[in-house]
Amino acid sequence: MRVLVVEDEKRLAENVARALRENAGYAVDVAGDGEEGLYLAESSNYDLMVLDLMLPKLDGPSLLDRYRKKGHATPVLVLTARDEKENVVRLLNAGADDYVSKPFDLGEFLARAKALVRRGKGQRSPVLSVADLQLNTIERTVKRGQKEIALVPMEYRVLEYLAHRPRAVISKSELLEHLYDYNWEKFSNVIEVYISGLRRKIDSNYAVKLIHTVRGHGYVLRPERERT
Amino acid sequence: MTAGSWLQIEPAASSARAKRTIAQRLLATLRREARPTGRPFSLAGRIIASVIVCQLVLTAALTTVAVLYARLELGRGFDAALNGWAANTLAAVRYTETEVPDLLFDPSLIPPSSNSRHPDLFEIRRSNGELLARSAGPLPVEVKEGATYGNFVLNGIPYRAIVLRQVPVLDREENISVPARVTVIYAASRVGLHERLVQLGVSVAGVGLLLLFIVSAVAAWRVRRGLEPLRELAGLAGAISVLNWEFRPPAEASMARELAPLTSAIETVLDRLQQSFRQQRDFTSDAAHELKTSVAIVKSTLQSLLQQPRPEHEYRAGLESMLEDCGRLEDLLGRMLRLARIEQWAENGMNHKLGTTEVTSTCEAAISRIQALAEARNIQIELIAPREVHLQADPEDLEVIWVNLLENAVQYSPPGSKVAIHVESNGGGTACVSVQDSGSGIPEEQLPHVFQRFYRGDPSRSRATGGFGLGLAICEAMVTAYGGQIRAANRDGQGTEMRVQLPIKRYELSSV
C-alpha cells in the first residue's frame, strides 16, 4: 500500500510517515505543502491520502475539493485541529472519508488509516482470506490452514496488496507503484523475486495453488480450482 | 386658597408624623432628593404624580376663583336684598290719622326675617334722631356717617347692615305735603351667605377631585400602555446572550422618538460587543489550533518512539526533537501571554512609571537580538538614525516592537538583501520608526489583515521559519497601548514598509 501524507509541520509528517511505514508496512510519500500534495496525488495512485487542513500555498479543503472534482476515489483521512461540528461536517461533505483531531493518538490514527485502506479496496474485515489463506492486516501475520507462515516485510506487502483484491489481475507496474514510495528506484524484476518467494512459502506444499501468473498481464490471487 | 393649603388638606395626624400624607408622598416622588441612595423609582409613577399635582393645582385654582367670584356676586345680591328688606321695614312706618299726622310703626307689617336662626335686626329713627322703632335688641354699631353698608359681629354672628338715611315716609294720605323723613338701619345675618359659599367651594372642589381621580386612573393606564415598548425593548435586550446576538427592536420602539436613541445605542453596543466577542473567540480558536498542532507533534513523536523497541540513538534523536518542539511551544505561549498582557495594559492604562528612553539604542539592542537569524539568512540590517530621539516609554517595550518588526522583515526578505530601520522625529511630538525590507511585498488584499492575530499571508514561509502570525499583532497591540499608530505599506515593488508612530510624551490617561 502506498500513502501520501500532506502535512506542513515537518516533524508531524515524519512521525506519521514513520508510524505508517513501521506499523502498517505502507510506502509513504510526504508533501510539505498543498500544491506539492495535489501534484503528487494526481501523478501517482495512492491507496490513502492523509491531509492536513492548514497548508501553505493550497489549503487542505481546496486541495480536497480539486482532487475530488477530478474524480479520484482514493480515501482521504484528514488531520485537523478544528474539530467543531460544523467544520467536521463541511470536511466530510467536501469528500473526506474520515478525520482525526489533533493532538491525535497514533494508534487510533493507524487504525483509521488501515480501515480506510480496507474500505477503499472493498474489504470489510481486517482479516483477509482467500481459500484457506488468512492474512491478518492488524498483526501482519499470514496463515495457511492452521500453519503460520513467516514472510519478509516486502513479501508480506506484495501478498497484502494482492489479497485486498483477490481474483483481480494485478500488473507488475501496479505492484511497483503501490509498494514503493517515490524515493525508490523501481525495478520490475524485484517483484518477480518476491512472487517466487511467496510461491515457495505459500503454495509449494499445498495441492491448491493460490498465486498465479497471467502471462503478459500480471499476477492474481485465487484458488486454483476456479481456473477453467 | 393655594395649592399648598390644599395639599395639606389632610394634615398628618398628631399620632403619626412619620405617616406622610398622600400629597407629601407625591411631592417626595417628584423631588429627587427623596431617594437618597439609589432607591428604585418608577418613571410611570413620576409621570402620574406630575399629572396628579397639576390636576390638584388646577382644582385649587378653579375652586378659589369660583368662590371669590361667587362671593362678589352673592355679596351684591345680598346687598340688594338688604335694601329691599330695609324698604319693606320702612313700609311699616305709617302716619297716624290724627289732626297732625304723626309717625306710627306697625310691627304687623314687618316682613319675615331672612334667616330664622339669626333674626334680622332693624332700627328706625326720626329725622331728629329719636328712636321710632327697633327689633328685639339694640344694634351695637354706630353706623358711620355717609356709609350705606357696614359689617359687625353680634354674639359671634356676622351681620351686614344697610343704612337708608332721611328717607321720606310715604303713605296713602294725600294731605301731607312734606313727608316726614326717617333713617332706617337694617341688618341681616351673613351666616347663610357663608354657608352657600362653602357649599359652592365644596362642590367645585369635589367635582375637581372626582375628575382628578378619573384623570389619574386614565393617565396611569395610558402611561402603562405608553411604556409598553420600553418593556418590550428590555425583554428583547434581556434575551441577548453569547448564543443569540439577535436584536430586532419592535417597530413601535424604533418609531418612538424618545426610544430611538436608546434603541440605536443598544444596537451599537451590541455590534461592538459581538465584534469583540467574535474576535476573542477567533483568537481562542486560533490559539487552540496552534497549541493542538504543537502538542500533536510532541505526542506523535512520543508514541512513535514507544511503538517498538528502538536503538538508543533513535531515542536520543526523538528526545532532542521533542525538546526543540517544546521550545517552540514555549515561544508560542510566551507570545500569547505577552499579547494578553499588553492588552490588559491598554485597557487599564499603563500603570508603571515611564522614564525617558532613547529610541536608537533600543533599535540597536533589537538588531543585536535578531542578528543571528539575519546572518543565517545572509541579510544585512542597516540602522539609519540621524539624531537622537527621546521618548517616554519603557525601553523593553520598544525593543519588543522593533524585534518583531525586524524578525518579520528578515523572514520576508530574500537572502543576500538588506533590511533598513529608520529612526526620526517629526518635531511635532511624534517619533517615527520605519522598517523596510526588500521582499516581494504584501499583496494589497492582505495589507489590512497583517496585524490580525495568527494571520499568515503566506503560511509556508512563516511556518517554515517558526512564525505563528503573532509578531505583528504584538507590535500593533504595543503601539496602540502607547497611543501610537502602525501601518503597513508596499514600496512600489521594492518590498514592504512598516511604519510606527509614537507620541513623544504619553498623556497620563490612567490618572484621569
mmCIF file with all atom_site columns, N, CA, C and O in Angstrom, chain B residues 431-475:
data_model
loop_
_atom_site.group_PDB
_atom_site.id
_atom_site.type_symbol
_atom_site.label_atom_id
_atom_site.label_alt_id
_atom_site.label_comp_id
_atom_site.label_asym_id
_atom_site.label_entity_id
_atom_site.label_seq_id
_atom_site.pdbx_PDB_ins_code
_atom_site.Cartn_x
_atom_site.Cartn_y
_atom_site.Cartn_z
_atom_site.occupancy
_atom_site.B_iso_or_equiv
_atom_site.pdbx_formal_charge
_atom_site.auth_seq_id
_atom_site.auth_comp_id
_atom_site.auth_asym_id
_atom_site.auth_atom_id
_atom_site.pdbx_PDB_model_num
ATOM 1   N N  . ALA B 1 431 ? 7.465  60.452 17.328 1.00 0.00 ? 431 ALA B N  1
ATOM 2   C CA . ALA B 1 431 ? 8.655  59.747 16.871 1.00 0.00 ? 431 ALA B CA 1
ATOM 3   C C  . ALA B 1 431 ? 8.200  58.748 15.825 1.00 0.00 ? 431 ALA B C  1
ATOM 4   O O  . ALA B 1 431 ? 7.133  58.155 15.952 1.00 0.00 ? 431 ALA B O  1
ATOM 5   N N  . CYS B 1 432 ? 9.028  58.602 14.779 1.00 0.00 ? 432 CYS B N  1
ATOM 6   C CA . CYS B 1 432 ? 8.618  57.721 13.698 1.00 0.00 ? 432 CYS B CA 1
ATOM 7   C C  . CYS B 1 432 ? 9.733  56.735 13.422 1.00 0.00 ? 432 CYS B C  1
ATOM 8   O O  . CYS B 1 432 ? 10.879 57.118 13.208 1.00 0.00 ? 432 CYS B O  1
ATOM 9   N N  . VAL B 1 433 ? 9.394  55.449 13.473 1.00 0.00 ? 433 VAL B N  1
ATOM 10  C CA . VAL B 1 433 ? 10.380 54.412 13.170 1.00 0.00 ? 433 VAL B CA 1
ATOM 11  C C  . VAL B 1 433 ? 9.796  53.553 12.063 1.00 0.00 ? 433 VAL B C  1
ATOM 12  O O  . VAL B 1 433 ? 8.656  53.109 12.148 1.00 0.00 ? 433 VAL B O  1
ATOM 13  N N  . SER B 1 434 ? 10.573 53.355 11.002 1.00 0.00 ? 434 SER B N  1
ATOM 14  C CA . SER B 1 434 ? 10.052 52.505 9.937  1.00 0.00 ? 434 SER B CA 1
ATOM 15  C C  . SER B 1 434 ? 11.060 51.420 9.625  1.00 0.00 ? 434 SER B C  1
ATOM 16  O O  . SER B 1 434 ? 12.269 51.621 9.709  1.00 0.00 ? 434 SER B O  1
ATOM 17  N N  . VAL B 1 435 ? 10.529 50.248 9.304  1.00 0.00 ? 435 VAL B N  1
ATOM 18  C CA . VAL B 1 435 ? 11.368 49.105 8.952  1.00 0.00 ? 435 VAL B CA 1
ATOM 19  C C  . VAL B 1 435 ? 11.030 48.720 7.521  1.00 0.00 ? 435 VAL B C  1
ATOM 20  O O  . VAL B 1 435 ? 9.870  48.469 7.197  1.00 0.00 ? 435 VAL B O  1
ATOM 21  N N  . GLN B 1 436 ? 12.053 48.719 6.684  1.00 0.00 ? 436 GLN B N  1
ATOM 22  C CA . GLN B 1 436 ? 11.822 48.413 5.271  1.00 0.00 ? 436 GLN B CA 1
ATOM 23  C C  . GLN B 1 436 ? 12.541 47.130 4.902  1.00 0.00 ? 436 GLN B C  1
ATOM 24  O O  . GLN B 1 436 ? 13.693 46.946 5.252  1.00 0.00 ? 436 GLN B O  1
ATOM 25  N N  . ASP B 1 437 ? 11.829 46.245 4.217  1.00 0.00 ? 437 ASP B N  1
ATOM 26  C CA . ASP B 1 437 ? 12.501 45.038 3.740  1.00 0.00 ? 437 ASP B CA 1
ATOM 27  C C  . ASP B 1 437 ? 12.552 45.053 2.221  1.00 0.00 ? 437 ASP B C  1
ATOM 28  O O  . ASP B 1 437 ? 11.981 45.935 1.579  1.00 0.00 ? 437 ASP B O  1
ATOM 29  N N  . SER B 1 438 ? 13.276 44.094 1.653  1.00 0.00 ? 438 SER B N  1
ATOM 30  C CA . SER B 1 438 ? 13.407 44.056 0.195  1.00 0.00 ? 438 SER B CA 1
ATOM 31  C C  . SER B 1 438 ? 12.717 42.824 -0.337 1.00 0.00 ? 438 SER B C  1
ATOM 32  O O  . SER B 1 438 ? 13.141 42.235 -1.324 1.00 0.00 ? 438 SER B O  1
ATOM 33  N N  . GLY B 1 439 ? 11.668 42.421 0.334  1.00 0.00 ? 439 GLY B N  1
ATOM 34  C CA . GLY B 1 439 ? 10.946 41.226 -0.107 1.00 0.00 ? 439 GLY B CA 1
ATOM 35  C C  . GLY B 1 439 ? 10.036 41.533 -1.275 1.00 0.00 ? 439 GLY B C  1
ATOM 36  O O  . GLY B 1 439 ? 10.110 42.584 -1.900 1.00 0.00 ? 439 GLY B O  1
ATOM 37  N N  . SER B 1 440 ? 9.126  40.615 -1.520 1.00 0.00 ? 440 SER B N  1
ATOM 38  C CA . SER B 1 440 ? 8.247  40.775 -2.684 1.00 0.00 ? 440 SER B CA 1
ATOM 39  C C  . SER B 1 440 ? 7.026  41.625 -2.338 1.00 0.00 ? 440 SER B C  1
ATOM 40  O O  . SER B 1 440 ? 6.142  41.804 -3.158 1.00 0.00 ? 440 SER B O  1
ATOM 41  N N  . GLY B 1 441 ? 6.990  42.145 -1.115 1.00 0.00 ? 441 GLY B N  1
ATOM 42  C CA . GLY B 1 441 ? 5.836  42.957 -0.728 1.00 0.00 ? 441 GLY B CA 1
ATOM 43  C C  . GLY B 1 441 ? 4.673  42.088 -0.290 1.00 0.00 ? 441 GLY B C  1
ATOM 44  O O  . GLY B 1 441 ? 4.724  40.863 -0.396 1.00 0.00 ? 441 GLY B O  1
ATOM 45  N N  . ILE B 1 442 ? 3.650  42.761 0.195  1.00 0.00 ? 442 ILE B N  1
ATOM 46  C CA . ILE B 1 442 ? 2.459  42.044 0.665  1.00 0.00 ? 442 ILE B CA 1
ATOM 47  C C  . ILE B 1 442 ? 1.343  42.331 -0.331 1.00 0.00 ? 442 ILE B C  1
ATOM 48  O O  . ILE B 1 442 ? 1.132  43.474 -0.703 1.00 0.00 ? 442 ILE B O  1
ATOM 49  N N  . PRO B 1 443 ? 0.669  41.292 -0.810 1.00 0.00 ? 443 PRO B N  1
ATOM 50  C CA . PRO B 1 443 ? -0.445 41.555 -1.727 1.00 0.00 ? 443 PRO B CA 1
ATOM 51  C C  . PRO B 1 443 ? -1.427 42.561 -1.108 1.00 0.00 ? 443 PRO B C  1
ATOM 52  O O  . PRO B 1 443 ? -1.707 42.484 0.091  1.00 0.00 ? 443 PRO B O  1
ATOM 53  N N  . GLU B 1 444 ? -1.909 43.480 -1.945 1.00 0.00 ? 444 GLU B N  1
ATOM 54  C CA . GLU B 1 444 ? -2.753 44.572 -1.452 1.00 0.00 ? 444 GLU B CA 1
ATOM 55  C C  . GLU B 1 444 ? -3.922 44.068 -0.608 1.00 0.00 ? 444 GLU B C  1
ATOM 56  O O  . GLU B 1 444 ? -4.265 44.661 0.408  1.00 0.00 ? 444 GLU B O  1
ATOM 57  N N  . GLU B 1 445 ? -4.514 42.937 -1.050 1.00 0.00 ? 445 GLU B N  1
ATOM 58  C CA . GLU B 1 445 ? -5.713 42.474 -0.335 1.00 0.00 ? 445 GLU B CA 1
ATOM 59  C C  . GLU B 1 445 ? -5.366 41.943 1.054  1.00 0.00 ? 445 GLU B C  1
ATOM 60  O O  . GLU B 1 445 ? -6.235 41.812 1.902  1.00 0.00 ? 445 GLU B O  1
ATOM 61  N N  . GLN B 1 446 ? -4.059 41.664 1.277  1.00 0.00 ? 446 GLN B N  1
ATOM 62  C CA . GLN B 1 446 ? -3.688 41.137 2.600  1.00 0.00 ? 446 GLN B CA 1
ATOM 63  C C  . GLN B 1 446 ? -3.284 42.241 3.562  1.00 0.00 ? 446 GLN B C  1
ATOM 64  O O  . GLN B 1 446 ? -3.234 42.030 4.774  1.00 0.00 ? 446 GLN B O  1
ATOM 65  N N  . LEU B 1 447 ? -2.975 43.430 3.011  1.00 0.00 ? 447 LEU B N  1
ATOM 66  C CA . LEU B 1 447 ? -2.471 44.525 3.861  1.00 0.00 ? 447 LEU B CA 1
ATOM 67  C C  . LEU B 1 447 ? -3.352 44.813 5.088  1.00 0.00 ? 447 LEU B C  1
ATOM 68  O O  . LEU B 1 447 ? -2.822 44.991 6.184  1.00 0.00 ? 447 LEU B O  1
ATOM 69  N N  . PRO B 1 448 ? -4.686 44.857 4.919  1.00 0.00 ? 448 PRO B N  1
ATOM 70  C CA . PRO B 1 448 ? -5.487 45.186 6.108  1.00 0.00 ? 448 PRO B CA 1
ATOM 71  C C  . PRO B 1 448 ? -5.440 44.106 7.185  1.00 0.00 ? 448 PRO B C  1
ATOM 72  O O  . PRO B 1 448 ? -5.834 44.341 8.308  1.00 0.00 ? 448 PRO B O  1
ATOM 73  N N  . HIS B 1 449 ? -4.972 42.901 6.818  1.00 0.00 ? 449 HIS B N  1
ATOM 74  C CA . HIS B 1 449 ? -5.069 41.791 7.776  1.00 0.00 ? 449 HIS B CA 1
ATOM 75  C C  . HIS B 1 449 ? -3.768 41.475 8.480  1.00 0.00 ? 449 HIS B C  1
ATOM 76  O O  . HIS B 1 449 ? -3.741 40.649 9.380  1.00 0.00 ? 449 HIS B O  1
ATOM 77  N N  . VAL B 1 450 ? -2.662 42.119 8.038  1.00 0.00 ? 450 VAL B N  1
ATOM 78  C CA . VAL B 1 450 ? -1.366 41.644 8.538  1.00 0.00 ? 450 VAL B CA 1
ATOM 79  C C  . VAL B 1 450 ? -1.226 41.770 10.054 1.00 0.00 ? 450 VAL B C  1
ATOM 80  O O  . VAL B 1 450 ? -0.442 41.052 10.659 1.00 0.00 ? 450 VAL B O  1
ATOM 81  N N  . PHE B 1 451 ? -2.023 42.680 10.675 1.00 0.00 ? 451 PHE B N  1
ATOM 82  C CA . PHE B 1 451 ? -1.881 42.832 12.127 1.00 0.00 ? 451 PHE B CA 1
ATOM 83  C C  . PHE B 1 451 ? -2.832 41.932 12.902 1.00 0.00 ? 451 PHE B C  1
ATOM 84  O O  . PHE B 1 451 ? -2.867 41.965 14.114 1.00 0.00 ? 451 PHE B O  1
ATOM 85  N N  . GLN B 1 452 ? -3.639 41.152 12.166 1.00 0.00 ? 452 GLN B N  1
ATOM 86  C CA . GLN B 1 452 ? -4.538 40.226 12.857 1.00 0.00 ? 452 GLN B CA 1
ATOM 87  C C  . GLN B 1 452 ? -3.741 39.084 13.470 1.00 0.00 ? 452 GLN B C  1
ATOM 88  O O  . GLN B 1 452 ? -2.759 38.638 12.910 1.00 0.00 ? 452 GLN B O  1
ATOM 89  N N  . ARG B 1 453 ? -4.268 38.633 14.604 1.00 0.00 ? 453 ARG B N  1
ATOM 90  C CA . ARG B 1 453 ? -3.567 37.521 15.253 1.00 0.00 ? 453 ARG B CA 1
ATOM 91  C C  . ARG B 1 453 ? -3.637 36.268 14.411 1.00 0.00 ? 453 ARG B C  1
ATOM 92  O O  . ARG B 1 453 ? -4.662 35.975 13.833 1.00 0.00 ? 453 ARG B O  1
ATOM 93  N N  . PHE B 1 454 ? -2.569 35.538 14.401 1.00 0.00 ? 454 PHE B N  1
ATOM 94  C CA . PHE B 1 454 ? -2.460 34.252 13.707 1.00 0.00 ? 454 PHE B CA 1
ATOM 95  C C  . PHE B 1 454 ? -2.679 34.388 12.201 1.00 0.00 ? 454 PHE B C  1
ATOM 96  O O  . PHE B 1 454 ? -2.937 33.408 11.520 1.00 0.00 ? 454 PHE B O  1
ATOM 97  N N  . TYR B 1 455 ? -2.627 35.632 11.722 1.00 0.00 ? 455 TYR B N  1
ATOM 98  C CA . TYR B 1 455 ? -2.804 35.789 10.283 1.00 0.00 ? 455 TYR B CA 1
ATOM 99  C C  . TYR B 1 455 ? -1.478 35.493 9.595  1.00 0.00 ? 455 TYR B C  1
ATOM 100 O O  . TYR B 1 455 ? -0.431 36.013 9.978  1.00 0.00 ? 455 TYR B O  1
ATOM 101 N N  . ARG B 1 456 ? -1.548 34.635 8.592  1.00 0.00 ? 456 ARG B N  1
ATOM 102 C CA . ARG B 1 456 ? -0.348 34.376 7.815  1.00 0.00 ? 456 ARG B CA 1
ATOM 103 C C  . ARG B 1 456 ? -0.704 34.597 6.364  1.00 0.00 ? 456 ARG B C  1
ATOM 104 O O  . ARG B 1 456 ? -1.509 33.854 5.811  1.00 0.00 ? 456 ARG B O  1
ATOM 105 N N  . GLY B 1 457 ? -0.126 35.628 5.800  1.00 0.00 ? 457 GLY B N  1
ATOM 106 C CA . GLY B 1 457 ? -0.422 35.903 4.398  1.00 0.00 ? 457 GLY B CA 1
ATOM 107 C C  . GLY B 1 457 ? -0.003 34.710 3.565  1.00 0.00 ? 457 GLY B C  1
ATOM 108 O O  . GLY B 1 457 ? -0.756 34.159 2.780  1.00 0.00 ? 457 GLY B O  1
ATOM 109 N N  . ASP B 1 458 ? 1.219  34.288 3.769  1.00 0.00 ? 458 ASP B N  1
ATOM 110 C CA . ASP B 1 458 ? 1.740  33.118 3.072  1.00 0.00 ? 458 ASP B CA 1
ATOM 111 C C  . ASP B 1 458 ? 2.255  32.162 4.135  1.00 0.00 ? 458 ASP B C  1
ATOM 112 O O  . ASP B 1 458 ? 3.379  32.289 4.593  1.00 0.00 ? 458 ASP B O  1
ATOM 113 N N  . PRO B 1 459 ? 1.425  31.222 4.524  1.00 0.00 ? 459 PRO B N  1
ATOM 114 C CA . PRO B 1 459 ? 1.770  30.383 5.680  1.00 0.00 ? 459 PRO B CA 1
ATOM 115 C C  . PRO B 1 459 ? 3.077  29.618 5.483  1.00 0.00 ? 459 PRO B C  1
ATOM 116 O O  . PRO B 1 459 ? 3.776  29.342 6.446  1.00 0.00 ? 459 PRO B O  1
ATOM 117 N N  . SER B 1 460 ? 3.403  29.286 4.249  1.00 0.00 ? 460 SER B N  1
ATOM 118 C CA . SER B 1 460 ? 4.553  28.438 4.042  1.00 0.00 ? 460 SER B CA 1
ATOM 119 C C  . SER B 1 460 ? 5.813  29.065 4.629  1.00 0.00 ? 460 SER B C  1
ATOM 120 O O  . SER B 1 460 ? 6.617  28.399 5.248  1.00 0.00 ? 460 SER B O  1
ATOM 121 N N  . ARG B 1 461 ? 5.933  30.373 4.445  1.00 0.00 ? 461 ARG B N  1
ATOM 122 C CA . ARG B 1 461 ? 7.191  30.988 4.853  1.00 0.00 ? 461 ARG B CA 1
ATOM 123 C C  . ARG B 1 461 ? 7.250  31.210 6.354  1.00 0.00 ? 461 ARG B C  1
ATOM 124 O O  . ARG B 1 461 ? 8.250  30.926 6.989  1.00 0.00 ? 461 ARG B O  1
ATOM 125 N N  . SER B 1 462 ? 6.138  31.714 6.911  1.00 0.00 ? 462 SER B N  1
ATOM 126 C CA . SER B 1 462 ? 6.204  31.993 8.339  1.00 0.00 ? 462 SER B CA 1
ATOM 127 C C  . SER B 1 462 ? 6.243  30.696 9.145  1.00 0.00 ? 462 SER B C  1
ATOM 128 O O  . SER B 1 462 ? 6.946  30.593 10.128 1.00 0.00 ? 462 SER B O  1
ATOM 129 N N  . ARG B 1 463 ? 5.512  29.689 8.674  1.00 0.00 ? 463 ARG B N  1
ATOM 130 C CA . ARG B 1 463 ? 5.558  28.397 9.337  1.00 0.00 ? 463 ARG B CA 1
ATOM 131 C C  . ARG B 1 463 ? 6.967  27.836 9.307  1.00 0.00 ? 463 ARG B C  1
ATOM 132 O O  . ARG B 1 463 ? 7.510  27.390 10.306 1.00 0.00 ? 463 ARG B O  1
ATOM 133 N N  . ALA B 1 464 ? 7.530  27.875 8.098  1.00 0.00 ? 464 ALA B N  1
ATOM 134 C CA . ALA B 1 464 ? 8.824  27.278 7.919  1.00 0.00 ? 464 ALA B CA 1
ATOM 135 C C  . ALA B 1 464 ? 9.857  27.931 8.818  1.00 0.00 ? 464 ALA B C  1
ATOM 136 O O  . ALA B 1 464 ? 10.789 27.301 9.289  1.00 0.00 ? 464 ALA B O  1
ATOM 137 N N  . THR B 1 465 ? 9.667  29.233 9.105  1.00 0.00 ? 465 THR B N  1
ATOM 138 C CA . THR B 1 465 ? 10.636 29.930 9.929  1.00 0.00 ? 465 THR B CA 1
ATOM 139 C C  . THR B 1 465 ? 10.165 30.005 11.378 1.00 0.00 ? 465 THR B C  1
ATOM 140 O O  . THR B 1 465 ? 10.706 30.747 12.171 1.00 0.00 ? 465 THR B O  1
ATOM 141 N N  . GLY B 1 466 ? 9.153  29.255 11.698 1.00 0.00 ? 466 GLY B N  1
ATOM 142 C CA . GLY B 1 466 ? 8.739  29.171 13.091 1.00 0.00 ? 466 GLY B CA 1
ATOM 143 C C  . GLY B 1 466 ? 7.802  30.272 13.533 1.00 0.00 ? 466 GLY B C  1
ATOM 144 O O  . GLY B 1 466 ? 7.612  30.497 14.712 1.00 0.00 ? 466 GLY B O  1
ATOM 145 N N  . GLY B 1 467 ? 7.229  31.012 12.601 1.00 0.00 ? 467 GLY B N  1
ATOM 146 C CA . GLY B 1 467 ? 6.319  32.098 12.997 1.00 0.00 ? 467 GLY B CA 1
ATOM 147 C C  . GLY B 1 467 ? 4.934  31.558 13.315 1.00 0.00 ? 467 GLY B C  1
ATOM 148 O O  . GLY B 1 467 ? 4.553  30.482 12.889 1.00 0.00 ? 467 GLY B O  1
ATOM 149 N N  . PHE B 1 468 ? 4.214  32.351 14.115 1.00 0.00 ? 468 PHE B N  1
ATOM 150 C CA . PHE B 1 468 ? 2.853  31.945 14.451 1.00 0.00 ? 468 PHE B CA 1
ATOM 151 C C  . PHE B 1 468 ? 1.831  32.949 13.940 1.00 0.00 ? 468 PHE B C  1
ATOM 152 O O  . PHE B 1 468 ? 0.651  32.795 14.157 1.00 0.00 ? 468 PHE B O  1
ATOM 153 N N  . GLY B 1 469 ? 2.317  34.015 13.324 1.00 0.00 ? 469 GLY B N  1
ATOM 154 C CA . GLY B 1 469 ? 1.379  35.073 12.940 1.00 0.00 ? 469 GLY B CA 1
ATOM 155 C C  . GLY B 1 469 ? 1.004  35.925 14.131 1.00 0.00 ? 469 GLY B C  1
ATOM 156 O O  . GLY B 1 469 ? -0.070 36.495 14.171 1.00 0.00 ? 469 GLY B O  1
ATOM 157 N N  . LEU B 1 470 ? 1.894  35.988 15.120 1.00 0.00 ? 470 LEU B N  1
ATOM 158 C CA . LEU B 1 470 ? 1.594  36.804 16.302 1.00 0.00 ? 470 LEU B CA 1
ATOM 159 C C  . LEU B 1 470 ? 2.495  38.034 16.412 1.00 0.00 ? 470 LEU B C  1
ATOM 160 O O  . LEU B 1 470 ? 2.177  38.978 17.111 1.00 0.00 ? 470 LEU B O  1
ATOM 161 N N  . GLY B 1 471 ? 3.628  38.006 15.718 1.00 0.00 ? 471 GLY B N  1
ATOM 162 C CA . GLY B 1 471 ? 4.618  39.081 15.851 1.00 0.00 ? 471 GLY B CA 1
ATOM 163 C C  . GLY B 1 471 ? 4.028  40.446 15.571 1.00 0.00 ? 471 GLY B C  1
ATOM 164 O O  . GLY B 1 471 ? 4.145  41.368 16.384 1.00 0.00 ? 471 GLY B O  1
ATOM 165 N N  . LEU B 1 472 ? 3.395  40.598 14.415 1.00 0.00 ? 472 LEU B N  1
ATOM 166 C CA . LEU B 1 472 ? 2.852  41.899 14.046 1.00 0.00 ? 472 LEU B CA 1
ATOM 167 C C  . LEU B 1 472 ? 1.673  42.278 14.939 1.00 0.00 ? 472 LEU B C  1
ATOM 168 O O  . LEU B 1 472 ? 1.470  43.453 15.248 1.00 0.00 ? 472 LEU B O  1
ATOM 169 N N  . ALA B 1 473 ? 0.909  41.261 15.382 1.00 0.00 ? 473 ALA B N  1
ATOM 170 C CA . ALA B 1 473 ? -0.217 41.547 16.288 1.00 0.00 ? 473 ALA B CA 1
ATOM 171 C C  . ALA B 1 473 ? 0.319  42.109 17.594 1.00 0.00 ? 473 ALA B C  1
ATOM 172 O O  . ALA B 1 473 ? -0.247 43.051 18.170 1.00 0.00 ? 473 ALA B O  1
ATOM 173 N N  . ILE B 1 474 ? 1.444  41.559 18.055 1.00 0.00 ? 474 ILE B N  1
ATOM 174 C CA . ILE B 1 474 ? 2.065  42.070 19.287 1.00 0.00 ? 474 ILE B CA 1
ATOM 175 C C  . ILE B 1 474 ? 2.509  43.511 19.077 1.00 0.00 ? 474 ILE B C  1
ATOM 176 O O  . ILE B 1 474 ? 2.284  44.384 19.911 1.00 0.00 ? 474 ILE B O  1
ATOM 177 N N  . CYS B 1 475 ? 3.137  43.775 17.919 1.00 0.00 ? 475 CYS B N  1
ATOM 178 C CA . CYS B 1 475 ? 3.578  45.139 17.610 1.00 0.00 ? 475 CYS B CA 1
ATOM 179 C C  . CYS B 1 475 ? 2.399  46.093 17.673 1.00 0.00 ? 475 CYS B C  1
ATOM 180 O O  . CYS B 1 475 ? 2.474  47.152 18.305 1.00 0.00 ? 475 CYS B O  1
#
